[in-house]
CSV table of C-alpha atoms and ligand atoms in Angstrom, one decimal:
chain,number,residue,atom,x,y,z
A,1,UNK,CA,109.8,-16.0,-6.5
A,2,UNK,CA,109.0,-19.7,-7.0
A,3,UNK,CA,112.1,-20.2,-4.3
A,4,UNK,CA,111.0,-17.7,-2.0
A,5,UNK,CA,107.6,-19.5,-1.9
A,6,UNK,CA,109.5,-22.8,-1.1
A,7,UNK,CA,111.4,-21.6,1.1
A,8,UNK,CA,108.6,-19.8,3.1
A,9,UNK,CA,106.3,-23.3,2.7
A,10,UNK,CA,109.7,-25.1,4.8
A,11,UNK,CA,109.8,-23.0,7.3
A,12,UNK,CA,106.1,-22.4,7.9
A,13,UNK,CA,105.6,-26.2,8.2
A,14,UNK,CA,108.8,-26.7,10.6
A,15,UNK,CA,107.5,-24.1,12.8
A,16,UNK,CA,104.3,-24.6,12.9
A,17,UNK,CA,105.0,-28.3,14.0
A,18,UNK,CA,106.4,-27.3,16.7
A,19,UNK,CA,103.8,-25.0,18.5
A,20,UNK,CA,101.7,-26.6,21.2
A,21,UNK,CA,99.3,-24.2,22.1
A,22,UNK,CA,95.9,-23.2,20.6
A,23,UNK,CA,97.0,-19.7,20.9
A,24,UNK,CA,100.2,-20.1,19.1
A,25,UNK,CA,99.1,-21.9,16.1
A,26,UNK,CA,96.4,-18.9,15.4
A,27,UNK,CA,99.1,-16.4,15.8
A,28,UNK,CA,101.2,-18.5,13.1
A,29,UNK,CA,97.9,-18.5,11.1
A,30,UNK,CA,98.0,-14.8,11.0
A,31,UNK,CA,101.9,-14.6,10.4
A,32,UNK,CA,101.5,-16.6,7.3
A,33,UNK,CA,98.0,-16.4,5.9
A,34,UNK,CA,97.1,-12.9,7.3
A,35,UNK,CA,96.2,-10.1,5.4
A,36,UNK,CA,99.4,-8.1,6.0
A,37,UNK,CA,101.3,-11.8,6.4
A,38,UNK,CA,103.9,-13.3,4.4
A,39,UNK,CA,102.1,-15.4,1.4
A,40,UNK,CA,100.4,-11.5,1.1
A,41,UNK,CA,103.6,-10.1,1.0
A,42,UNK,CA,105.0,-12.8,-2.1
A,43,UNK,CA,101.0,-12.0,-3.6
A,44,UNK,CA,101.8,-8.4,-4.2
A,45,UNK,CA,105.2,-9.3,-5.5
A,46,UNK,CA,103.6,-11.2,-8.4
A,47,UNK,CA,102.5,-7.8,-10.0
A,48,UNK,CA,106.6,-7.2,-10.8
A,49,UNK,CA,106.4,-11.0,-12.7
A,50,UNK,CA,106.7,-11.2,-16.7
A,51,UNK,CA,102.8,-12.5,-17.9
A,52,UNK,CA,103.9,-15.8,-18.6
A,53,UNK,CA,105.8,-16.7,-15.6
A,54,UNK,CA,102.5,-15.4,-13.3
A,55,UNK,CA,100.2,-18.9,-14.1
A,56,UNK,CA,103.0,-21.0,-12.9
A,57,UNK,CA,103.7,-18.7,-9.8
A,58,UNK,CA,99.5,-18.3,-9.3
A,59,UNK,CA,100.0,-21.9,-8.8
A,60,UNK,CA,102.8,-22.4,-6.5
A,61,UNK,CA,101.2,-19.8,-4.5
A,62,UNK,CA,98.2,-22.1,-4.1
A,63,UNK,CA,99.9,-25.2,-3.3
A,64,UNK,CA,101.9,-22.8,-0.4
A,65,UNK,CA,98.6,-21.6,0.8
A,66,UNK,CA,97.3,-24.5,0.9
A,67,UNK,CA,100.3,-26.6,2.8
A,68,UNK,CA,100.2,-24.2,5.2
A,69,UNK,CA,96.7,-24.4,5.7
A,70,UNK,CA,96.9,-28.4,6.3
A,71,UNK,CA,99.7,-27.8,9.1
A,72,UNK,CA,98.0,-25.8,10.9
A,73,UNK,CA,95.1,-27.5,11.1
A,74,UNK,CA,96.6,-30.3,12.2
A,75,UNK,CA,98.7,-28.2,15.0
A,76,UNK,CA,95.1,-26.7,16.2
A,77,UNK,CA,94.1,-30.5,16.2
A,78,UNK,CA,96.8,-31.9,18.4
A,79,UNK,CA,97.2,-28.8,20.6
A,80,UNK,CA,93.3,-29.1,21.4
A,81,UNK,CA,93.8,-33.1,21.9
A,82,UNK,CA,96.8,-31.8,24.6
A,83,UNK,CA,94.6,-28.8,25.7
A,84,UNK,CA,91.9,-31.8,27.0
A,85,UNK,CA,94.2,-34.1,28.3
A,86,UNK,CA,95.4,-31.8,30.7
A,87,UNK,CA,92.1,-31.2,31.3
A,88,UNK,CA,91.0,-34.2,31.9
A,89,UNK,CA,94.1,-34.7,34.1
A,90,UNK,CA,94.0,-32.1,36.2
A,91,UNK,CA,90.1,-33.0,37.2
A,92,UNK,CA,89.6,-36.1,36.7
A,93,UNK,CA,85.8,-37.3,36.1
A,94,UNK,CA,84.0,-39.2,38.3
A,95,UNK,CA,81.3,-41.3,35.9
A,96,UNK,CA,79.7,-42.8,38.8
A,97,UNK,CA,78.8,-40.1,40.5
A,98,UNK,CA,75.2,-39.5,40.8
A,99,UNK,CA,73.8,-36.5,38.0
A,100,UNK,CA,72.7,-32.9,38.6
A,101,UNK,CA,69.3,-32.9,39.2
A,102,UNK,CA,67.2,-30.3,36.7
A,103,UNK,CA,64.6,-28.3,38.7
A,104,UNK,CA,61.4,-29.0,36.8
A,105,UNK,CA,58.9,-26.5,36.1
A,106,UNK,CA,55.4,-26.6,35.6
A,107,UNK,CA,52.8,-24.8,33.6
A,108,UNK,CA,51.5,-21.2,34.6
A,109,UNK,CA,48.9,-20.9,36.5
A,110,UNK,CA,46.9,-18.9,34.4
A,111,UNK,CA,47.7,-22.0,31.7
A,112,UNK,CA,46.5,-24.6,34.3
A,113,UNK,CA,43.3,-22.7,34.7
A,114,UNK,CA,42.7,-22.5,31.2
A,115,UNK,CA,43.6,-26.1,30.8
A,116,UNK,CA,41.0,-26.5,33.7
A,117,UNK,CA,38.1,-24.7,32.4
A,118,UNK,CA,38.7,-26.8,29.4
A,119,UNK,CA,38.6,-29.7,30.6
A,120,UNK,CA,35.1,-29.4,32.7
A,121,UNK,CA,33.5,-28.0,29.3
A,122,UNK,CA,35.0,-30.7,27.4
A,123,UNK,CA,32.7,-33.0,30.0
A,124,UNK,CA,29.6,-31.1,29.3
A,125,UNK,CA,29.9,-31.2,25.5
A,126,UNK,CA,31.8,-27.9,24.7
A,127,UNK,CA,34.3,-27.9,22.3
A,128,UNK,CA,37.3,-25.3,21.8
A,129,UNK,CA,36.9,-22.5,19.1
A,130,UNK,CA,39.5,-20.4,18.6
A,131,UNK,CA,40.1,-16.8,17.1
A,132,UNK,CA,42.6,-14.0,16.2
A,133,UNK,CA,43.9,-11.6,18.6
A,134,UNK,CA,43.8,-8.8,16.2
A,135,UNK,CA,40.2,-8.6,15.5
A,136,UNK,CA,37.8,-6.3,13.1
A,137,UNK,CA,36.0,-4.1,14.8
A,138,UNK,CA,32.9,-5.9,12.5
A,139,UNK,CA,33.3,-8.9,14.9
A,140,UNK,CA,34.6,-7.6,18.0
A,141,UNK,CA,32.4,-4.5,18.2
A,142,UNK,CA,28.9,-4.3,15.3
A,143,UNK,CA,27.9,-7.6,15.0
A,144,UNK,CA,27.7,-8.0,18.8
A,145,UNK,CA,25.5,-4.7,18.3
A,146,UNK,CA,27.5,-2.4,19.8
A,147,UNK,CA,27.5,0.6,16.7
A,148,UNK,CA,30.4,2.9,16.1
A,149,UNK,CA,28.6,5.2,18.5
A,150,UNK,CA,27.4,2.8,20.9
A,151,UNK,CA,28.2,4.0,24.9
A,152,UNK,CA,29.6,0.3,25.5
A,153,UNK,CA,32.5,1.1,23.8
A,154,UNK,CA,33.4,3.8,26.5
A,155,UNK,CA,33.9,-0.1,28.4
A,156,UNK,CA,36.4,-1.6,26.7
A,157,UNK,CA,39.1,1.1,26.4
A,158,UNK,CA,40.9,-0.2,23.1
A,159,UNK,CA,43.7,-0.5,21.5
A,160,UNK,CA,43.4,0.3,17.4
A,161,UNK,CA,45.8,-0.3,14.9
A,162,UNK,CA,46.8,2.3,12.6
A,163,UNK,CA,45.0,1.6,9.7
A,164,UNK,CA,47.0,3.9,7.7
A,165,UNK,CA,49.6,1.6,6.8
A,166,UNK,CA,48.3,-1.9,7.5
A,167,UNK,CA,48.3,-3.9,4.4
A,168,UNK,CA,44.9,-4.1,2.7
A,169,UNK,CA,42.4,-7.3,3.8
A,170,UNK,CA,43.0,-10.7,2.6
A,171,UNK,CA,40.3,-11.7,0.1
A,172,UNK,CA,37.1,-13.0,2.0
A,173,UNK,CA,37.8,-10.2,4.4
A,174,UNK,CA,34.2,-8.8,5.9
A,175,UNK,CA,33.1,-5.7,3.9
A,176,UNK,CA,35.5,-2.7,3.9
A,177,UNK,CA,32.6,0.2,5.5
A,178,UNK,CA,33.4,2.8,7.8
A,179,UNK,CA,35.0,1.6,11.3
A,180,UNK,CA,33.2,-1.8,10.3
A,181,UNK,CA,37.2,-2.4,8.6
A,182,UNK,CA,39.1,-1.2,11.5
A,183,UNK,CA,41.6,-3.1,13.4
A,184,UNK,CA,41.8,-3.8,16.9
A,185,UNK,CA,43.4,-5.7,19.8
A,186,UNK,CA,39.8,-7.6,20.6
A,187,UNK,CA,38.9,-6.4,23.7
A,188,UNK,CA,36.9,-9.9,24.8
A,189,UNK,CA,36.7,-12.9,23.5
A,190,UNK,CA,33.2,-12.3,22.5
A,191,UNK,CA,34.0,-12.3,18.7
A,192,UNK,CA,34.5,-15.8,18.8
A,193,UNK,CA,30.8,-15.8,19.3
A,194,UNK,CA,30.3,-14.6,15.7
A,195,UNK,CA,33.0,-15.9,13.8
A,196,UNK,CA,31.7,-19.5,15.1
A,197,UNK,CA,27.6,-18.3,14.3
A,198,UNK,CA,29.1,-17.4,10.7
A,199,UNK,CA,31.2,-20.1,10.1
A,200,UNK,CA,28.9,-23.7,11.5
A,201,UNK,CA,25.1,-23.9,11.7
A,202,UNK,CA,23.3,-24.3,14.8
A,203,UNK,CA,23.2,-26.3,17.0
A,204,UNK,CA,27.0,-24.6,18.6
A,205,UNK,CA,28.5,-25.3,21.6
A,206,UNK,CA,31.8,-23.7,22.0
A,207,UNK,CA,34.3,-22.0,24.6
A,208,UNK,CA,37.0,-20.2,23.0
A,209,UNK,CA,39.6,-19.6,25.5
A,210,UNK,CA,42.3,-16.6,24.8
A,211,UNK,CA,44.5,-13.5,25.3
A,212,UNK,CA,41.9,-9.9,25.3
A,213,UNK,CA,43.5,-6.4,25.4
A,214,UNK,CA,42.3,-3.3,27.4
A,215,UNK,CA,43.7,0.2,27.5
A,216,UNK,CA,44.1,-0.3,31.5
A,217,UNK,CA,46.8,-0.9,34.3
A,218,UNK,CA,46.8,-1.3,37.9
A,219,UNK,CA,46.0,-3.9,41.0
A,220,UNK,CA,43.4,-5.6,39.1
A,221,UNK,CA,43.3,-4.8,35.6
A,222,UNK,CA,46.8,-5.4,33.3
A,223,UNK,CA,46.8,-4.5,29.3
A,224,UNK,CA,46.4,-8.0,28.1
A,225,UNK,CA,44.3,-10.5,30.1
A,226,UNK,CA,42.7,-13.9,29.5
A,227,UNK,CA,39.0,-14.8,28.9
A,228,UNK,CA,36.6,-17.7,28.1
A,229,UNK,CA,33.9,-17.1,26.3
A,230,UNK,CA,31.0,-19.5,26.2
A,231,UNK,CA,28.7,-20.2,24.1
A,232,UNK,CA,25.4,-22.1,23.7
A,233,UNK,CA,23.0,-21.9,20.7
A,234,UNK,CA,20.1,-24.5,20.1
A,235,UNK,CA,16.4,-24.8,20.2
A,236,UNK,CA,14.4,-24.4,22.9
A,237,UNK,CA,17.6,-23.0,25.4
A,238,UNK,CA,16.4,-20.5,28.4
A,239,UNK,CA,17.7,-18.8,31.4
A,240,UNK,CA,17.5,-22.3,33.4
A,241,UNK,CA,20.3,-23.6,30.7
A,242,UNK,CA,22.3,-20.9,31.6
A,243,UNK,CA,22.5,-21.1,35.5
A,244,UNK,CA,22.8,-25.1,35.1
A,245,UNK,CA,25.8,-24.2,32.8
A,246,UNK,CA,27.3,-21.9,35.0
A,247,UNK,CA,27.0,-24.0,37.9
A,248,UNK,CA,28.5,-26.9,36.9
A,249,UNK,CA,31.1,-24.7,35.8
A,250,UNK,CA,32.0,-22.8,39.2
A,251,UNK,CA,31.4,-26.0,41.1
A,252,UNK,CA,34.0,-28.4,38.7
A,253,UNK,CA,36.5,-25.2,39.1
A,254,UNK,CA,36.0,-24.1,42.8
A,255,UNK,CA,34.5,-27.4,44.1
A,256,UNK,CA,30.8,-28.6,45.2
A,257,UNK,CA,30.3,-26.2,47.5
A,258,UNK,CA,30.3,-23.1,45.5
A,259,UNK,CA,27.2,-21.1,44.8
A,260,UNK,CA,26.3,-18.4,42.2
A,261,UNK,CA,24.1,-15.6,41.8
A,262,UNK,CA,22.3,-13.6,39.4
A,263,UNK,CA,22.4,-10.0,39.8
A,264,UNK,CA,20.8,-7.8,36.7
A,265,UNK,CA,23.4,-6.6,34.4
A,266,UNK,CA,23.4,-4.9,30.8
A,267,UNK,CA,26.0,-6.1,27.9
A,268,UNK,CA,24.4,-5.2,24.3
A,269,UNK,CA,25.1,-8.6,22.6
A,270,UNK,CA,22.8,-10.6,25.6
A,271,UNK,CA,19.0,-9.7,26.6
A,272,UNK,CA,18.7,-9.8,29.2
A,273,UNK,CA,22.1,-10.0,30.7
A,274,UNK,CA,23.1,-10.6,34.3
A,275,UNK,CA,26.5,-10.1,36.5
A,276,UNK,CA,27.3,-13.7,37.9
A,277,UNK,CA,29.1,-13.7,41.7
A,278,UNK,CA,30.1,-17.0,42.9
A,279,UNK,CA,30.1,-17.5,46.9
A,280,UNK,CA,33.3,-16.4,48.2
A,281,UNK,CA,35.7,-19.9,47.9
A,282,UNK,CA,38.4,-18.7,50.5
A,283,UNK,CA,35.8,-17.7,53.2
A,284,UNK,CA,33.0,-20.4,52.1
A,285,UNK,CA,31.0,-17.2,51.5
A,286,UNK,CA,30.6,-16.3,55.1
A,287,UNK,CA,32.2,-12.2,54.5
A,288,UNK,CA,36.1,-11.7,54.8
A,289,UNK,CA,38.1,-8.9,54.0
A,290,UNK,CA,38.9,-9.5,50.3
A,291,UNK,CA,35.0,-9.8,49.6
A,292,UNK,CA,34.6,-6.7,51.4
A,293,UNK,CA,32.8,-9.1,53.6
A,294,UNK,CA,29.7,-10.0,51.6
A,295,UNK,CA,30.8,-13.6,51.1
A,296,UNK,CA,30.3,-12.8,47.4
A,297,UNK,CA,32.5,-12.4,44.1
A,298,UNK,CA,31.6,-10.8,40.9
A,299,UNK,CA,33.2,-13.4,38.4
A,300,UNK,CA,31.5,-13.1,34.8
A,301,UNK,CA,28.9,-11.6,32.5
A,302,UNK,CA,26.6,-13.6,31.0
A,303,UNK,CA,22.9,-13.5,29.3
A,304,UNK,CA,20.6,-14.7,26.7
A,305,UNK,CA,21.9,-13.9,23.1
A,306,UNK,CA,20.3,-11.1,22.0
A,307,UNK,CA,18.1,-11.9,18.6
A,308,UNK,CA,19.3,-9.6,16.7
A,309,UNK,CA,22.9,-10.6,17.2
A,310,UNK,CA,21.7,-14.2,15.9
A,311,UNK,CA,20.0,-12.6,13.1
A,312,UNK,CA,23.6,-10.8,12.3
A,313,UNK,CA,25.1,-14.4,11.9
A,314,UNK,CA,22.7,-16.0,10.0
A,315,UNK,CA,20.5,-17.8,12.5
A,316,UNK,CA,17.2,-17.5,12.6
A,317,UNK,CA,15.8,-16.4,16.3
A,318,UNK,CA,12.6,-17.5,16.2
A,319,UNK,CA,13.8,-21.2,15.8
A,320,UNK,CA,16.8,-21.2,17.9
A,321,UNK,CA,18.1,-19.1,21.0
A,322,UNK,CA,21.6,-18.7,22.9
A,323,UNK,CA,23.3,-18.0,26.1
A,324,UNK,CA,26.5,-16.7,26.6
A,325,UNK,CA,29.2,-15.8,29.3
A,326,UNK,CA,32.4,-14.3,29.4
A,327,UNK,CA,34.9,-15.3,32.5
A,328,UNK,CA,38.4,-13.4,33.2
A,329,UNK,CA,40.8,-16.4,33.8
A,330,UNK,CA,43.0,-14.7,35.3
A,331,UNK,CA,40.8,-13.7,38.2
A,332,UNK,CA,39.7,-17.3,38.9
A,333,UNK,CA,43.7,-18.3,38.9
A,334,UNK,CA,43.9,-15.9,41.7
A,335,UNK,CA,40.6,-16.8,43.6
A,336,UNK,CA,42.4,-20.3,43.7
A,337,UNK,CA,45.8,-19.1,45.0
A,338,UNK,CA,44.5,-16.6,47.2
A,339,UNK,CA,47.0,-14.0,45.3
A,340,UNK,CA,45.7,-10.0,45.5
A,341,UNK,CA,47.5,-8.8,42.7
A,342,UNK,CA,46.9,-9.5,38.8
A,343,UNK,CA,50.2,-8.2,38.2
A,344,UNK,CA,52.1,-10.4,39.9
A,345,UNK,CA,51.2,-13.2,37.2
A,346,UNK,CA,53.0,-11.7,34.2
A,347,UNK,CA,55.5,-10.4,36.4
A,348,UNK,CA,57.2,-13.5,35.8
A,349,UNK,CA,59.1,-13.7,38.7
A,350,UNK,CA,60.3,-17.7,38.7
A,351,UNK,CA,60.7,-17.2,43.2
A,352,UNK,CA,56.9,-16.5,42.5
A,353,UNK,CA,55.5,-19.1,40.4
A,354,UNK,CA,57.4,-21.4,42.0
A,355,UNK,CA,54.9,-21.5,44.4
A,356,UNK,CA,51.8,-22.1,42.6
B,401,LIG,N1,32.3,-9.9,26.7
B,401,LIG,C1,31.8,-9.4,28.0
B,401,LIG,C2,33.0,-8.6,28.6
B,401,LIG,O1,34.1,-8.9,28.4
B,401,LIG,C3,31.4,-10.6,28.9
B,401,LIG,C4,30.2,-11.3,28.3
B,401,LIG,C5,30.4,-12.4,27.5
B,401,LIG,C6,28.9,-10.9,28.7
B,401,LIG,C7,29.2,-13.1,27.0
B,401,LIG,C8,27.8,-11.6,28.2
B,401,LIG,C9,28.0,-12.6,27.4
B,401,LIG,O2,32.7,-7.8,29.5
């Protein structure tokens, strides 16, 4: 046995030497360390040894395995070093030669909008809240008083998560009543609203940019979309806050010609609430096709925060009052590229970014 082993350790390591190519040296590999190759073979041999002889043979064994190992490693080694050389020869490199350029990309133009809107509200004195995108129906739906029976909800088609076997609320959770513990994909980013009212005391002046989910798909409305909410709460705030807000908004966005208008509107968290339509930026609000040619776009909701949602968060309405808006990003990102179909901006389609 202990001769076979030496014998098979000579000849492994002579032949092995002498193999030049990557592929040879793991065919050897196999040959010799395999499961069904030689050293195997000798291993099942050892059963037939007397108990005493086996230690010194378990060794021998080893010291095979393990020579055979270190040659062909080494034969990989030099058969790689070969393998480039002819490489290296056959096309040779030219280090002067000037590099690949990388095309560079750039954000999305949703992301540039947000980034946008940011900015000009980080000039008026609005900082960025933030909140989940799974929301209770608490924040997203009651305590912008719009009740588990309330007609708004017919709105805001919505995506619910199965309550049945989501994990039970982290401590400090809002109370576990009724629909108040449900689940949802928030469906504006209105709940910011609240979770800012219940977290800091007035005076508040946030926009909380983010992803919102609706049941709905087609030219202009995909499942998940992009908002910014805004907020204002302080003494003394009216109407006249609001359209100076908005203004400066649609004008730092669109440029310095842009107008806005008011037009009546209902949302149960703002009283009273008004539809905002900017003048039409591609035609300068002279009529074109895409405003059906009334040189007007509706853009955002937006009204004074109803009292009783202030009340809901813990401020008092008689000392301080709110406005609020709500703006679909991803509609203004079009406006500004003169694009006519949502989809096409989570599409992902590089040949169209590109372009924006
Ligand atoms: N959350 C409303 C929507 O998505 C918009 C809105 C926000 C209206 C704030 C008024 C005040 O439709």
């Amino acid at each position: 046995m202990l001769e076979e082993l030496e014998t098979l350790l000579a000849q492994a390591t002579t032949e092995i030497a002498q193999l030049t190519l990557e592929a040879d040296v793991e065919a050897a590999r196999v040959k010799y360390l395999g499961k069904k190759g030689s050293l195997s073979a000798l291993l099942r041999g050892m059963g037939k040894l007397a108990a005493e002889d086996r230690p010194k043979a378990g060794e021998a064994m080893n010291r095979v395995k393990v020579g055979i190992e270190a040659a062909l490693d080494s034969a990989k080694a030099a058969a790689g070093q070969k393998a480039l050389a002819a490489e290296l020869k056959r096309e040779p490199v030219d280090v002067t030669l000037p590099g690949l350029p990388r095309a560079r990309g750039h954000r999305h133009p949703v992301s540039q909008a947000m980034d946008d809107i940011i900015e000009i509200f980080a000039r008026l004195g609005f900082a960025t809240a933030d909140g989940p995108e799974l929301e209770w129906d608490l924040y997203n739906f009651e305590m912008l008083a719009i009740p588990p029976d309330h007609p708004a909800r017919d709105m805001q088609d919505t995506f619910y998560i199965d309550m049945s076997t989501a994990p039970a609320p982290p401590p400090g959770s809002p109370p576990t009543r009724g629909a108040q513990s449900a689940l949802l994909l928030r469906t504006h980013t209105s709940p910011v609203q609240i979770r800012t009212m219940l977290a800091q005391k007035p005076p508040v002046r946030i926009i909380a940019p983010g992803k919102v989910y609706r049941c709905d798909s087609d030219v202009t409305h995909t499942p998940m979309f992009h908002q910014v909410e805004c907020l204002h709460v302080e003494a003394g705030l009216s109407m006249a806050h609001l359209r100076g807000t908005l203004d400066s908004f649609v004008k730092g966005f669109f440029g310095p010609g842009t107008k806005t208008r008011l037009r009546p509107s209902y949302f149960p968290f703002t009283e009273p609430s008004a539809e905002v339509d900017i003048s039409h930026p591609a035609c300068a609000g002279k009529g074109c096709r895409l405003c059906k040619n009334t040189g007007w776009l509706e853009v955002l909701g937006a009204g004074m925060v109803n009292p009783d949602v202030l009340r809901m968060a813990g401020y008092d309405p008689e000392v301080v009052s709110g406005y609020a808006f709500g703006v679909g990003i991803d509609r203004l990102a079009l406006l500004r590229h003169g694009i006519d179909d949502l989809r096409a901006l989570f599409e992902n389609d590089v040949r169209f970014l590109q372009q924006l």
